[in-house]
Coordinates of C-alpha atoms in Angstrom, one line a residue:
M17 CA 119.0 -7.7 144.9
A18 CA 116.5 -6.1 146.9
Y19 CA 114.9 -3.0 145.4
T20 CA 112.6 0.0 147.1
V21 CA 109.4 0.7 145.2
G22 CA 111.0 4.3 144.6
Q23 CA 114.1 3.0 142.8
V24 CA 111.9 0.3 140.8
A25 CA 109.7 3.3 139.8
K26 CA 112.8 5.5 138.7
V27 CA 114.3 2.8 136.9
A28 CA 111.2 1.5 135.1
G29 CA 109.9 5.1 134.3
V30 CA 106.6 4.8 136.1
T31 CA 105.2 6.5 139.2
V32 CA 105.4 4.9 142.9
R33 CA 101.3 4.9 142.5
T34 CA 101.3 3.1 139.4
L35 CA 103.6 0.3 141.5
H36 CA 101.4 0.4 144.3
H37 CA 98.2 0.2 141.9
Y38 CA 99.8 -2.8 139.9
D39 CA 100.3 -4.4 143.8
E40 CA 96.7 -3.7 144.8
I41 CA 95.4 -5.4 141.7
G42 CA 97.7 -8.2 141.9
L43 CA 99.4 -7.6 138.5
L44 CA 102.8 -6.9 139.9
S45 CA 103.2 -8.0 143.7
P46 CA 106.5 -7.5 145.3
S47 CA 108.5 -10.5 146.4
G48 CA 109.3 -9.3 149.7
R49 CA 108.7 -6.5 152.4
T50 CA 110.5 -5.3 155.0
S51 CA 109.5 -5.5 158.9
A52 CA 108.1 -2.3 158.7
G53 CA 105.8 -3.2 155.8
Y54 CA 107.6 -1.4 153.1
R55 CA 107.8 -3.2 149.7
R56 CA 111.0 -5.0 148.3
Y57 CA 111.4 -6.0 144.5
D58 CA 113.7 -8.9 143.3
D59 CA 115.4 -9.2 140.0
A60 CA 112.3 -11.5 138.8
D61 CA 109.8 -8.7 140.0
L62 CA 111.6 -6.3 137.6
Q63 CA 111.5 -8.7 135.0
R64 CA 107.7 -9.1 135.3
L65 CA 107.3 -5.6 135.3
Q66 CA 109.1 -5.2 132.0
L67 CA 106.6 -7.6 130.3
V68 CA 103.8 -5.7 132.1
L69 CA 105.0 -2.5 130.4
Y70 CA 105.8 -4.1 127.3
Y71 CA 101.9 -5.0 126.9
R72 CA 100.8 -2.0 128.0
E73 CA 102.6 0.0 125.5
L74 CA 101.0 -2.3 122.9
G75 CA 97.7 -1.1 124.4
F76 CA 96.3 -4.2 126.4
P77 CA 94.4 -3.9 129.4
L78 CA 95.9 -4.7 132.7
E79 CA 93.5 -7.5 133.0
E80 CA 94.3 -9.1 129.8
I81 CA 98.1 -8.6 130.7
T82 CA 97.8 -10.6 133.7
A83 CA 96.4 -13.4 131.8
I84 CA 98.8 -13.3 129.4
I85 CA 101.9 -13.0 131.8
D86 CA 100.2 -15.8 134.5
D87 CA 99.7 -18.1 131.1
P88 CA 101.5 -21.3 132.2
A89 CA 102.2 -22.3 128.6
A90 CA 103.8 -19.3 127.6
D91 CA 108.0 -19.1 128.5
P92 CA 110.0 -16.1 127.9
A93 CA 110.8 -16.9 124.4
A94 CA 106.7 -17.1 123.8
H95 CA 106.6 -13.3 125.2
L96 CA 109.2 -12.2 123.0
R97 CA 107.7 -13.9 119.6
R98 CA 104.3 -12.3 120.5
Q99 CA 105.7 -8.8 121.4
H100 CA 107.7 -9.0 118.1
E101 CA 104.7 -10.0 116.4
L102 CA 102.4 -7.4 118.0
L103 CA 105.4 -4.4 117.4
T104 CA 105.9 -5.6 113.7
V105 CA 102.0 -4.8 113.3
R106 CA 101.9 -1.6 115.2
L107 CA 105.1 -0.5 113.2
K108 CA 103.2 -1.1 109.9
R109 CA 100.6 0.9 110.9
L110 CA 102.7 3.7 112.1
Q111 CA 104.3 3.6 108.8
E112 CA 101.4 3.9 107.0
M113 CA 100.3 7.0 109.2
V114 CA 103.8 8.4 108.7
T115 CA 103.4 8.0 105.0
A116 CA 99.9 9.7 105.1
I117 CA 101.0 12.4 106.9
E118 CA 103.9 13.3 104.6
F119 CA 101.6 13.0 101.8
A120 CA 99.2 15.5 103.1
M121 CA 102.3 18.0 103.9
E122 CA 103.3 17.6 99.7
A123 CA 99.7 17.8 98.8
S124 CA 98.8 20.7 101.3
K125 CA 95.8 22.8 100.2
M126 CA 96.1 22.5 96.2
N127 CA 92.4 22.6 95.7
I128 CA 92.2 18.9 96.4
Q129 CA 88.3 17.9 94.8
L130 CA 87.6 15.2 97.0
T131 CA 84.6 14.2 99.1
P132 CA 84.8 13.9 102.9
E133 CA 84.6 10.3 102.5
E134 CA 87.1 10.5 99.7
R135 CA 89.8 12.2 101.8
F136 CA 89.7 10.0 104.8
E137 CA 90.2 7.1 102.7
V138 CA 93.1 8.9 101.0
F139 CA 94.9 10.6 103.6
G140 CA 93.3 8.6 106.8
D141 CA 93.1 11.0 109.6
V142 CA 95.3 13.3 108.6
D143 CA 93.9 16.7 107.0
P144 CA 95.8 17.5 103.8
E145 CA 94.9 21.5 104.3
Q146 CA 96.6 21.6 107.8
H147 CA 100.0 22.9 106.8
E148 CA 98.3 25.2 103.7
A149 CA 99.2 28.8 105.3
E150 CA 102.7 27.4 105.8
A151 CA 103.3 26.1 102.3
E152 CA 102.0 29.0 100.6
R153 CA 104.1 31.5 103.0
R154 CA 107.1 29.5 101.8
W155 CA 106.8 28.5 98.5
G156 CA 103.6 30.7 97.3
D157 CA 105.6 32.8 95.0
T158 CA 107.2 30.0 93.4
D159 CA 106.5 28.5 89.8
A160 CA 106.6 25.1 91.1
Y161 CA 104.2 26.1 94.0
R162 CA 101.7 27.2 91.2
E163 CA 102.2 24.4 89.1
S164 CA 101.6 21.8 91.6
N165 CA 98.3 23.7 92.8
R166 CA 97.1 23.5 88.9
R167 CA 98.5 20.0 88.4
A168 CA 96.2 18.9 91.7
S169 CA 93.3 20.7 91.2
R170 CA 92.5 18.1 88.6
Y171 CA 93.2 15.1 90.5
G172 CA 90.3 12.6 91.5
K173 CA 90.5 10.0 94.5
D174 CA 92.0 7.3 92.2
D175 CA 94.9 9.7 91.3
W176 CA 95.5 10.3 95.0
L177 CA 95.4 6.8 95.7
R178 CA 98.1 5.9 93.2
I179 CA 100.2 8.7 94.0
K180 CA 100.1 7.4 97.4
A181 CA 100.7 3.9 96.6
E182 CA 103.7 4.5 94.3
N183 CA 105.3 6.4 97.1
E184 CA 104.9 3.7 99.5
D185 CA 106.0 1.3 97.2
W186 CA 109.4 3.4 96.6
G187 CA 109.7 4.0 100.4
R188 CA 109.6 0.1 100.9
R189 CA 112.3 -0.5 98.5
I190 CA 114.6 2.2 99.6
V191 CA 114.3 1.1 103.3
A192 CA 114.9 -2.5 102.0
L193 CA 118.3 -1.6 100.0
M194 CA 119.3 0.9 103.5
A195 CA 118.8 -2.4 105.8
S196 CA 120.7 -4.7 102.9
G197 CA 124.1 -2.4 103.9
A198 CA 124.0 -0.9 100.3
P199 CA 125.9 2.5 100.3
A200 CA 124.0 5.8 99.6
D201 CA 126.1 6.3 96.6
S202 CA 125.4 3.2 95.2
P203 CA 124.2 2.6 91.8
E204 CA 120.9 0.9 93.0
V205 CA 120.5 3.5 95.5
M206 CA 121.2 6.5 93.3
D207 CA 118.3 5.3 91.1
L208 CA 115.7 5.1 93.5
A209 CA 117.0 8.9 94.2
E210 CA 116.2 9.5 90.8
E211 CA 112.8 7.8 91.0
H212 CA 112.4 10.1 93.8
R213 CA 112.6 13.2 91.6
Q214 CA 110.6 11.9 88.7
L215 CA 107.8 11.0 91.0
I216 CA 107.7 14.6 92.0
S217 CA 108.1 15.8 88.5
R218 CA 105.2 13.3 87.5
W219 CA 102.9 14.2 89.8
F220 CA 103.4 17.9 91.1
Y221 CA 105.9 20.1 89.1
E222 CA 109.4 19.6 87.6
C223 CA 111.6 18.8 90.2
S224 CA 115.4 19.9 88.9
Y225 CA 118.4 18.1 90.3
E226 CA 118.9 21.7 92.4
M227 CA 115.5 21.5 93.5
Q228 CA 115.8 18.2 94.9
T229 CA 119.0 18.6 96.8
G230 CA 117.1 21.5 98.5
L231 CA 114.6 19.3 99.6
A232 CA 117.1 16.7 100.8
D233 CA 118.5 19.4 102.7
M234 CA 115.4 20.5 104.1
Y235 CA 114.9 16.4 105.2
L236 CA 117.7 17.2 107.5
A237 CA 116.9 21.0 108.3
D238 CA 113.4 20.6 109.3
E239 CA 112.7 18.4 111.9
R240 CA 109.2 17.3 110.7
F241 CA 110.7 15.9 107.7
T242 CA 113.4 14.5 109.7
A243 CA 111.1 12.7 112.0
Y244 CA 108.9 11.3 109.1
Y245 CA 112.0 9.6 107.6
E246 CA 113.5 8.2 111.2
N247 CA 110.1 7.3 111.8
I248 CA 110.1 5.0 108.8
A249 CA 113.6 3.6 109.6
A250 CA 116.6 5.0 111.7
G251 CA 118.8 7.1 109.7
L252 CA 116.4 7.0 106.5
A253 CA 116.7 10.8 106.4
A254 CA 120.6 11.2 106.4
Y255 CA 120.6 8.1 103.8
L256 CA 118.2 9.6 101.5
H257 CA 120.0 13.0 101.7
E258 CA 123.0 11.7 100.9
A259 CA 121.5 9.5 98.1
I260 CA 120.1 12.5 96.3
H261 CA 123.0 14.7 96.4
A262 CA 125.1 11.8 94.9
N263 CA 122.8 11.0 91.9
A264 CA 122.5 14.9 91.2
I265 CA 126.3 15.1 91.1
S266 CA 126.3 11.8 89.0
R267 CA 123.7 12.6 86.6
A268 CA 123.5 16.6 86.8

């Protein structure tokens, strides 16, 4: 089947100008042209374009993409394996970044006593004071907020790195349970919901079951928290919400 450049642009989500450029540099030249000189793409061209877009999304320069795709030793299965490996590495990095963002939101303001270098080591390129005004507006008059500030003001770099490591370890374990198909109200998942509550209590403020279920509701009601958990694993926000409520009913 033959496709016009406009049809290909629409299907692939790129501009006609982009396709013209790919043709000009030899990255994606159409298999045919009409008698009037208009480009015509076939199914093989679309498959090549899909590879181009995969590698472009992964940050490869166009010149390198051409070399990768035109490698005579690489078959379609090899491309898929390579893309899987690259995406896995990128996903790990994105999960680390998202963890740092939530960590920064959790720790917002709190009189964190760290040097700029230590802040970067703990938080990456996320500013932990970015959400200061909102956190104070929403919770500034609560005992939990005041207690969290009091505790955090005493923490140094090693404390924050330990908090971060514990949070990341907990995240890996609950994602693994969800991926295994364990119900959110199963004992092992509720144990992790309980651990979530205890982590907050140990490091920030005494988190009752009522307060934790309120947090769980916010994980679904606030799109930023929802996005944080969904970026770790699709469905995790709702899964954790259900687990926290189930644990509260079971233990409270």
